Amino acid sequence: MNILQEIVQAYKTFGQVFYHFWWIVFPVVFYYLFKFLWMDFVQKAWLQSLSWTLLEVIPPKDLEKGPKPMESIYQGLVGVVVAFNVFEEFLKGVLTDVFSFELVGSGGEAHFYIRTQTKFRNLIEAQVYAQYPDAQVVEVEDYTKNFPKVIPNKNWDLWGSDLELAMPDPYPIRTYDKFEESITGTMIDPIAAFVETMGTLPPGQNIWLQIVTRPLPEKWREDEMKLVQKLAGRISNGEKGFFADLMDVLANLFKAMSGPVEFAKADKKEEQPLEFRLTPGEKDQLKAVEENLGKNAFKIKMRVLYLGRKEGFDKSFVSAFFGALRQFNDLNLNSLKPENQSKTYANFVAVDQRLQMRKRKIYKRYKERDTTGKKFVFSTSELATVWHFPDMGVKTPAVTRVESKKGAAPANLPVQ
């Protein structure tokens, strides 16, 4: 009975406090709610007003370059980052421009697409031709329009998931400079496993990898550098904050009053150098994180879809694709994995209805290149590792290539 009275009294106390201070609580709550809804509305309206172009890049036949040139292309795209004033950001909903890099496997073929605002088409072409002079860049119709508006349906099914990082953003995945044969020093192209998997797809089956990117200004590094300080031992793992320290003092106050007096030792040894305090693995982590934070970065929304006709639908292709994705995992650093909130599965209650809803939702978001939901940060080297053009060592016929090189006409060619 006493417990019930205490609960009732607690509710009365809360009600009295709320009665006297509602005029402070409500405006704050409504402000943040209004800001969220308003920004969502104006940003979607602004994005819908833009003109978009889909470009297919056909790599050259004898490409001897690895992912390194692709990193230069991504660095060139960071130039679109500009500062917005209050009017542009909060009234017009203007955002930093996004680019979508997509690898599409369809019926045994692999295609490389870049979706960009129409005004940046020349920028994309200039960056690609600067690094790959013999490549071919052509404007194409959006391939998603060749598929049903709603999937799943009676003829089509799909499996999909957004991707996320297993560790904080500054920890890099396994990048292209680590893909090297130890004896001969030959570069192992990490994109080969993807296109080989796509080359085995039968007609009517498709795998889509989408990477929607938004360049970040360099100031994003300020908060992330705290991780470097922590790994270097300059920020203690035991720092708990003011209130935690206060509780610790109060908890040990009686013990300190009743126990013997202890004096601090004056001959405290100097802290050992960093190279002796860190294990070899910790040293590698610190070096990798510092190098990763020294590069330009992109906010990433990455998702994978496998969709196809029901008569040939085989989820073993999903396993094969994620097997190829595991090559980027480094257990000491970072790795990519499916994001559970978006993955097309359901358990317990209304399983079929919820599963169908999830499938339709991720399919719609893919077609719209939507960035809603969990995102992460990739440096230019990480992005170049996952999405680049295959070199000549990738022999699969799945990749369409430019057969002949382009060249200028001879200078002494007679003019009629």
Coordinates of C-alpha atoms in Angstrom, one line a residue:
M1 CA 0.0 0.0 0.0
N2 CA 2.8 2.4 0.8
I3 CA 4.4 1.7 -2.5
L4 CA 1.1 2.6 -4.3
Q5 CA 0.9 5.8 -2.3
E6 CA 4.5 6.7 -3.2
I7 CA 3.7 6.1 -6.9
V8 CA 0.6 8.3 -6.7
Q9 CA 2.5 11.0 -4.9
A10 CA 5.2 10.9 -7.6
Y11 CA 2.7 11.4 -10.3
K12 CA 1.1 14.3 -8.4
T13 CA 4.5 16.0 -8.0
F14 CA 5.2 15.5 -11.8
G15 CA 1.8 17.0 -12.6
Q16 CA 2.4 20.0 -10.4
V17 CA 5.8 20.7 -12.0
F18 CA 4.3 20.3 -15.5
Y19 CA 1.4 22.6 -14.6
H20 CA 3.7 25.4 -13.6
F21 CA 6.4 25.0 -16.3
W22 CA 4.5 23.7 -19.4
W23 CA 5.1 27.1 -21.1
I24 CA 8.8 26.2 -21.1
V25 CA 8.6 22.6 -22.1
F26 CA 6.0 22.9 -25.0
P27 CA 7.8 25.6 -27.1
V28 CA 11.0 23.6 -27.0
V29 CA 9.3 20.4 -28.1
F30 CA 7.3 22.0 -30.8
Y31 CA 10.3 23.9 -32.1
Y32 CA 12.3 20.8 -32.7
L33 CA 9.3 18.9 -34.1
F34 CA 8.5 21.8 -36.5
K35 CA 12.2 22.1 -37.5
F36 CA 12.4 18.4 -38.3
L37 CA 9.1 18.4 -40.4
W38 CA 9.9 21.7 -42.1
M39 CA 13.5 20.7 -43.1
D40 CA 12.2 17.4 -44.4
F41 CA 9.6 19.2 -46.5
V42 CA 11.8 21.9 -48.0
Q43 CA 14.7 19.6 -48.7
K44 CA 12.5 17.1 -50.6
A45 CA 10.9 19.9 -52.5
W46 CA 14.4 21.2 -53.5
L47 CA 15.7 17.8 -54.5
Q48 CA 12.6 17.2 -56.7
S49 CA 13.2 20.5 -58.5
L50 CA 16.7 19.4 -59.8
S51 CA 17.4 18.0 -63.2
W52 CA 19.3 14.7 -63.2
T53 CA 21.4 12.8 -65.7
L54 CA 22.5 9.1 -65.7
L55 CA 25.9 8.5 -67.3
E56 CA 27.3 5.0 -68.2
V57 CA 31.0 4.7 -68.2
I58 CA 32.5 2.1 -70.5
P59 CA 36.1 1.3 -69.4
P60 CA 38.8 0.8 -72.0
K61 CA 39.9 -2.7 -73.0
D62 CA 43.6 -2.4 -72.0
L63 CA 43.2 -0.6 -68.7
E64 CA 46.5 -0.9 -66.8
K65 CA 45.5 1.4 -63.9
G66 CA 44.2 0.3 -60.6
P67 CA 41.8 2.2 -58.2
K68 CA 44.3 5.0 -57.6
P69 CA 43.1 7.2 -60.5
M70 CA 39.5 6.8 -59.3
E71 CA 40.5 8.4 -56.0
S72 CA 41.7 11.4 -57.9
I73 CA 38.2 11.6 -59.5
Y74 CA 36.5 11.6 -56.1
Q75 CA 38.9 14.3 -54.9
G76 CA 37.9 16.4 -57.9
L77 CA 34.2 16.1 -56.9
V78 CA 34.9 17.6 -53.4
G79 CA 35.1 21.0 -55.2
V80 CA 31.2 21.2 -55.3
V81 CA 31.2 21.8 -51.5
V82 CA 30.1 25.3 -50.8
A83 CA 28.8 27.2 -47.7
F84 CA 25.1 28.1 -47.6
N85 CA 23.6 31.1 -45.9
V86 CA 20.6 30.8 -43.5
F87 CA 18.1 31.7 -46.2
E88 CA 19.3 28.9 -48.6
E89 CA 19.6 26.3 -45.9
F90 CA 16.4 26.8 -43.9
L91 CA 14.0 28.4 -46.3
K92 CA 15.0 26.8 -49.6
G93 CA 16.3 23.5 -48.2
V94 CA 19.5 23.6 -50.2
L95 CA 22.0 20.7 -49.6
T96 CA 25.5 19.9 -50.8
D97 CA 25.1 18.2 -54.2
V98 CA 25.1 14.4 -54.3
F99 CA 26.4 11.9 -56.8
S100 CA 25.3 8.2 -57.1
F101 CA 27.8 5.6 -58.2
E102 CA 26.1 2.4 -59.2
L103 CA 27.4 -1.1 -60.2
V104 CA 24.6 -3.0 -62.0
G105 CA 24.7 -6.7 -62.8
S106 CA 21.9 -7.7 -65.2
G107 CA 21.6 -11.1 -66.9
G108 CA 25.4 -11.8 -67.0
E109 CA 26.5 -8.2 -67.7
A110 CA 28.0 -5.6 -65.5
H111 CA 27.6 -1.9 -66.0
F112 CA 29.0 1.2 -64.3
Y113 CA 26.7 4.2 -63.9
I114 CA 27.1 7.7 -62.4
R115 CA 24.0 9.7 -61.6
T116 CA 24.6 13.4 -61.3
Q117 CA 22.9 16.7 -61.6
T118 CA 22.7 17.7 -65.3
K119 CA 24.8 20.9 -64.5
F120 CA 27.7 18.6 -63.4
R121 CA 27.8 16.4 -66.4
N122 CA 30.8 18.2 -67.9
L123 CA 32.6 18.0 -64.5
I124 CA 32.1 14.2 -64.4
E125 CA 33.2 13.7 -68.0
A126 CA 36.3 15.9 -67.5
Q127 CA 37.3 14.0 -64.4
V128 CA 36.8 10.6 -66.0
Y129 CA 38.6 11.5 -69.3
A130 CA 41.5 13.1 -67.3
Q131 CA 42.2 9.7 -65.6
Y132 CA 40.9 7.3 -68.3
P133 CA 41.4 9.0 -71.7
D134 CA 40.3 5.9 -73.6
A135 CA 37.0 5.4 -71.7
Q136 CA 33.6 6.2 -73.1
V137 CA 31.0 8.2 -71.2
V138 CA 27.5 8.2 -72.6
E139 CA 24.1 9.5 -71.3
V140 CA 21.6 6.7 -70.9
E141 CA 18.0 6.3 -69.7
D142 CA 17.5 5.3 -66.1
Y143 CA 17.7 1.5 -66.0
T144 CA 15.3 1.3 -63.1
K145 CA 12.5 2.4 -65.4
N146 CA 12.8 -0.9 -67.3
F147 CA 11.5 -2.7 -64.2
P148 CA 8.0 -2.9 -62.6
K149 CA 7.0 0.2 -60.6
V150 CA 6.3 -2.0 -57.6
I151 CA 8.3 -5.1 -56.6
P152 CA 7.5 -7.7 -55.3
N153 CA 4.5 -8.6 -57.4
K154 CA 3.2 -11.9 -58.9
N155 CA 6.2 -12.2 -61.3
W156 CA 9.1 -10.4 -59.5
D157 CA 10.7 -10.7 -56.1
L158 CA 13.7 -9.0 -54.4
W159 CA 16.0 -9.1 -51.4
G160 CA 17.7 -5.9 -50.2
S161 CA 19.5 -4.1 -47.4
D162 CA 21.3 -0.9 -46.7
L163 CA 24.9 -1.3 -45.5
E164 CA 26.7 0.1 -42.5
L165 CA 30.1 0.0 -40.8
A166 CA 30.8 -2.3 -37.9
M167 CA 33.1 0.3 -36.2
P168 CA 33.2 4.1 -36.0
D169 CA 33.8 6.0 -39.3
P170 CA 37.5 6.9 -38.9
Y171 CA 38.4 3.2 -38.8
P172 CA 39.0 2.4 -42.5
I173 CA 38.0 -0.7 -44.3
R174 CA 40.7 -2.7 -46.1
T175 CA 41.7 -0.4 -48.9
Y176 CA 43.1 -1.1 -52.4
D177 CA 46.8 -0.5 -51.3
K178 CA 46.4 -3.7 -49.2
F179 CA 45.3 -5.8 -52.2
E180 CA 48.7 -7.0 -53.4
E181 CA 50.2 -10.4 -54.1
S182 CA 53.0 -10.9 -51.6
I183 CA 55.5 -12.7 -53.8
T184 CA 55.1 -11.1 -57.3
G185 CA 53.8 -7.7 -56.0
T186 CA 50.9 -8.0 -58.5
M187 CA 47.9 -5.8 -57.8
I188 CA 44.7 -7.9 -57.1
D189 CA 41.7 -5.9 -58.3
P190 CA 39.1 -6.0 -55.6
I191 CA 36.3 -5.2 -58.1
A192 CA 36.9 -8.5 -59.9
A193 CA 34.9 -10.6 -57.4
F194 CA 31.9 -8.3 -57.9
V195 CA 31.8 -8.5 -61.7
E196 CA 32.6 -12.2 -61.7
T197 CA 29.5 -12.8 -59.5
M198 CA 27.4 -10.6 -61.8
G199 CA 28.7 -12.5 -64.8
T200 CA 27.1 -15.6 -63.5
L201 CA 23.6 -14.1 -63.3
P202 CA 21.1 -15.8 -65.7
P203 CA 18.7 -13.7 -67.8
G204 CA 16.0 -12.0 -65.6
Q205 CA 18.2 -11.9 -62.5
N206 CA 19.8 -8.6 -61.3
I207 CA 22.2 -7.4 -58.6
W208 CA 22.4 -3.6 -57.9
L209 CA 25.0 -1.9 -55.8
Q210 CA 24.3 1.8 -55.1
I211 CA 26.6 4.3 -53.4
V212 CA 25.0 7.7 -52.9
T213 CA 27.7 10.2 -51.9
R214 CA 27.7 13.7 -50.6
P215 CA 31.1 15.4 -50.3
L216 CA 32.0 16.7 -46.8
P217 CA 33.8 19.9 -45.8
E218 CA 37.1 19.4 -44.1
K219 CA 35.8 20.6 -40.7
W220 CA 34.1 17.2 -40.2
R221 CA 37.5 15.9 -39.0
E222 CA 37.4 18.0 -35.8
D223 CA 35.2 15.7 -33.8
E224 CA 36.7 12.5 -35.3
M225 CA 40.3 13.6 -34.3
K226 CA 39.2 12.8 -30.7
L227 CA 39.5 9.1 -31.6
V228 CA 43.2 9.7 -32.6
Q229 CA 43.8 11.4 -29.3
K230 CA 42.2 8.4 -27.5
L231 CA 44.2 5.8 -29.4
A232 CA 47.4 7.8 -28.6
G233 CA 46.6 7.8 -24.9
R234 CA 46.1 11.6 -24.7
I235 CA 42.5 11.1 -23.6
S236 CA 41.9 8.5 -20.9
N237 CA 39.4 5.8 -21.4
G238 CA 38.5 6.2 -17.8
E239 CA 37.2 9.8 -18.1
K240 CA 33.6 9.6 -17.0
G241 CA 32.5 13.3 -16.7
F242 CA 31.7 15.6 -13.8
F243 CA 28.7 13.7 -12.3
A244 CA 30.4 10.3 -12.5
D245 CA 33.5 11.7 -10.8
L246 CA 31.3 13.3 -8.1
M247 CA 29.6 10.0 -7.4
D248 CA 32.9 8.3 -7.2
V249 CA 34.1 10.8 -4.6
L250 CA 31.0 10.4 -2.5
A251 CA 31.2 6.6 -2.6
N252 CA 34.7 6.6 -1.3
L253 CA 34.3 9.5 1.2
F254 CA 33.6 7.3 4.3
K255 CA 36.4 4.9 3.4
A256 CA 38.8 7.8 3.1
M257 CA 37.8 9.3 6.5
S258 CA 38.1 6.0 8.4
G259 CA 41.2 4.6 6.7
P260 CA 44.9 5.5 7.2
V261 CA 46.4 8.6 5.7
E262 CA 48.3 8.0 2.5
F263 CA 50.7 10.4 0.9
A264 CA 51.3 10.7 -2.8
K265 CA 54.7 9.5 -3.9
A266 CA 56.9 12.3 -5.1
D267 CA 59.1 10.1 -7.2
K268 CA 56.4 9.3 -9.9
K269 CA 58.0 7.8 -13.0
E270 CA 57.7 9.7 -16.2
E271 CA 55.2 8.3 -18.7
Q272 CA 56.7 5.9 -21.2
P273 CA 57.0 7.0 -24.8
L274 CA 54.0 6.1 -27.0
E275 CA 55.8 3.5 -29.1
F276 CA 56.4 1.5 -25.9
R277 CA 52.9 1.8 -24.5
L278 CA 51.1 0.6 -27.6
T279 CA 50.9 -2.9 -28.9
P280 CA 51.8 -3.6 -32.6
G281 CA 48.0 -3.9 -33.4
E282 CA 47.3 -0.5 -31.6
K283 CA 50.1 1.1 -33.6
D284 CA 48.7 -0.1 -36.8
Q285 CA 45.2 1.1 -35.8
L286 CA 46.5 4.6 -34.9
K287 CA 48.4 4.9 -38.2
A288 CA 45.5 3.7 -40.3
V289 CA 43.0 6.1 -38.6
E290 CA 45.4 9.1 -39.0
E291 CA 45.9 8.3 -42.6
N292 CA 42.2 7.9 -43.2
L293 CA 41.4 11.2 -41.6
G294 CA 44.0 12.9 -43.8
K295 CA 41.9 12.4 -46.9
N296 CA 38.8 14.1 -48.3
A297 CA 35.6 12.3 -47.2
F298 CA 32.1 11.6 -48.3
K299 CA 28.9 11.0 -46.4
I300 CA 27.7 7.6 -47.8
K301 CA 24.4 5.9 -48.3
M302 CA 25.1 2.4 -49.6
R303 CA 22.5 -0.3 -50.4
V304 CA 22.4 -3.7 -52.2
L305 CA 19.4 -5.1 -54.1
Y306 CA 19.0 -8.5 -55.7
L307 CA 15.8 -8.7 -57.8
G308 CA 14.6 -11.0 -60.5
R309 CA 11.8 -13.0 -61.9
K310 CA 10.4 -15.6 -59.5
E311 CA 11.0 -18.6 -61.7
G312 CA 14.8 -18.1 -61.4
F313 CA 15.0 -16.3 -58.1
D314 CA 18.0 -17.7 -56.1
K315 CA 19.2 -16.1 -52.9
S316 CA 22.6 -17.9 -53.3
F317 CA 23.6 -14.9 -55.5
V318 CA 23.2 -12.7 -52.4
S319 CA 25.5 -14.9 -50.5
A320 CA 28.0 -14.8 -53.3
F321 CA 27.9 -11.0 -53.5
F322 CA 28.4 -10.6 -49.7
G323 CA 31.2 -13.1 -49.9
A324 CA 32.8 -10.7 -52.4
L325 CA 32.1 -7.8 -50.1
R326 CA 33.9 -9.5 -47.2
Q327 CA 37.2 -8.9 -48.9
F328 CA 37.0 -5.3 -47.7
N329 CA 36.7 -6.4 -44.0
D330 CA 39.6 -5.9 -41.7
L331 CA 38.9 -7.3 -38.2
N332 CA 41.4 -5.0 -36.6
L333 CA 39.9 -1.9 -38.3
N334 CA 36.5 -1.8 -40.0
S335 CA 34.1 -3.8 -42.1
L336 CA 30.8 -3.5 -44.0
K337 CA 27.7 -5.4 -43.0
P338 CA 23.9 -5.3 -43.6
E339 CA 21.9 -2.8 -41.6
N340 CA 19.1 -4.6 -39.8
Q341 CA 16.5 -1.8 -39.9
S342 CA 16.4 -1.9 -43.7
K343 CA 17.1 -5.6 -44.4
T344 CA 14.2 -7.4 -46.0
Y345 CA 13.2 -9.8 -43.3
A346 CA 10.4 -10.1 -40.7
N347 CA 9.7 -12.3 -37.7
F348 CA 6.8 -13.0 -35.3
V349 CA 3.8 -10.7 -36.0
A350 CA 2.3 -10.2 -39.5
V351 CA 5.4 -11.6 -41.1
D352 CA 4.2 -11.6 -44.8
Q353 CA 2.7 -8.1 -44.7
R354 CA 5.8 -6.5 -43.0
L355 CA 8.2 -8.3 -45.3
Q356 CA 6.3 -7.1 -48.4
M357 CA 6.3 -3.6 -47.0
R358 CA 10.1 -3.6 -46.4
K359 CA 10.8 -4.9 -49.9
R360 CA 8.6 -2.2 -51.5
K361 CA 10.2 0.5 -49.3
I362 CA 13.9 -0.3 -50.1
Y363 CA 13.0 -0.7 -53.8
K364 CA 11.4 2.7 -53.9
R365 CA 14.3 4.3 -52.0
Y366 CA 16.8 2.8 -54.5
K367 CA 14.9 4.2 -57.5
E368 CA 14.8 7.6 -55.9
R369 CA 18.4 7.5 -54.7
D370 CA 17.1 8.3 -51.3
T371 CA 19.5 9.0 -48.5
T372 CA 17.1 8.5 -45.6
G373 CA 18.3 6.3 -42.7
K374 CA 21.7 5.3 -41.4
K375 CA 24.7 6.7 -43.2
F376 CA 28.4 6.6 -42.7
V377 CA 31.6 8.3 -43.9
F378 CA 34.1 7.0 -46.4
S379 CA 37.4 8.6 -47.4
T380 CA 38.3 8.9 -51.0
S381 CA 40.6 5.8 -50.8
E382 CA 37.8 3.7 -49.3
L383 CA 35.3 4.8 -51.9
A384 CA 37.8 4.2 -54.7
T385 CA 38.4 0.7 -53.3
V386 CA 34.7 -0.3 -53.5
W387 CA 33.7 1.5 -56.8
H388 CA 36.3 1.8 -59.6
F389 CA 36.7 0.5 -63.1
P390 CA 38.3 -3.0 -63.5
D391 CA 41.8 -3.2 -64.9
M392 CA 42.9 -5.5 -67.8
G393 CA 43.6 -8.3 -65.4
V394 CA 39.8 -8.8 -65.0
K395 CA 39.1 -11.1 -67.9
T396 CA 35.4 -11.7 -67.4
P397 CA 33.2 -11.0 -70.5
A398 CA 30.6 -9.5 -68.2
V399 CA 32.2 -6.1 -68.4
T400 CA 31.6 -4.2 -71.7
R401 CA 34.7 -2.4 -72.8
V402 CA 35.8 0.1 -75.4
E403 CA 37.5 -2.0 -78.1
S404 CA 39.4 0.8 -79.9
K405 CA 41.4 3.8 -78.7
K406 CA 40.4 7.3 -79.6
G407 CA 43.1 9.5 -81.2
A408 CA 43.5 12.8 -83.0
A409 CA 43.7 12.9 -86.8
P410 CA 47.2 13.1 -88.3
A411 CA 48.6 16.6 -88.6
N412 CA 49.5 16.1 -92.3
L413 CA 46.1 14.8 -93.4
P414 CA 45.2 16.6 -96.7
V415 CA 42.0 18.8 -96.6
Q416 CA 39.7 18.6 -99.6

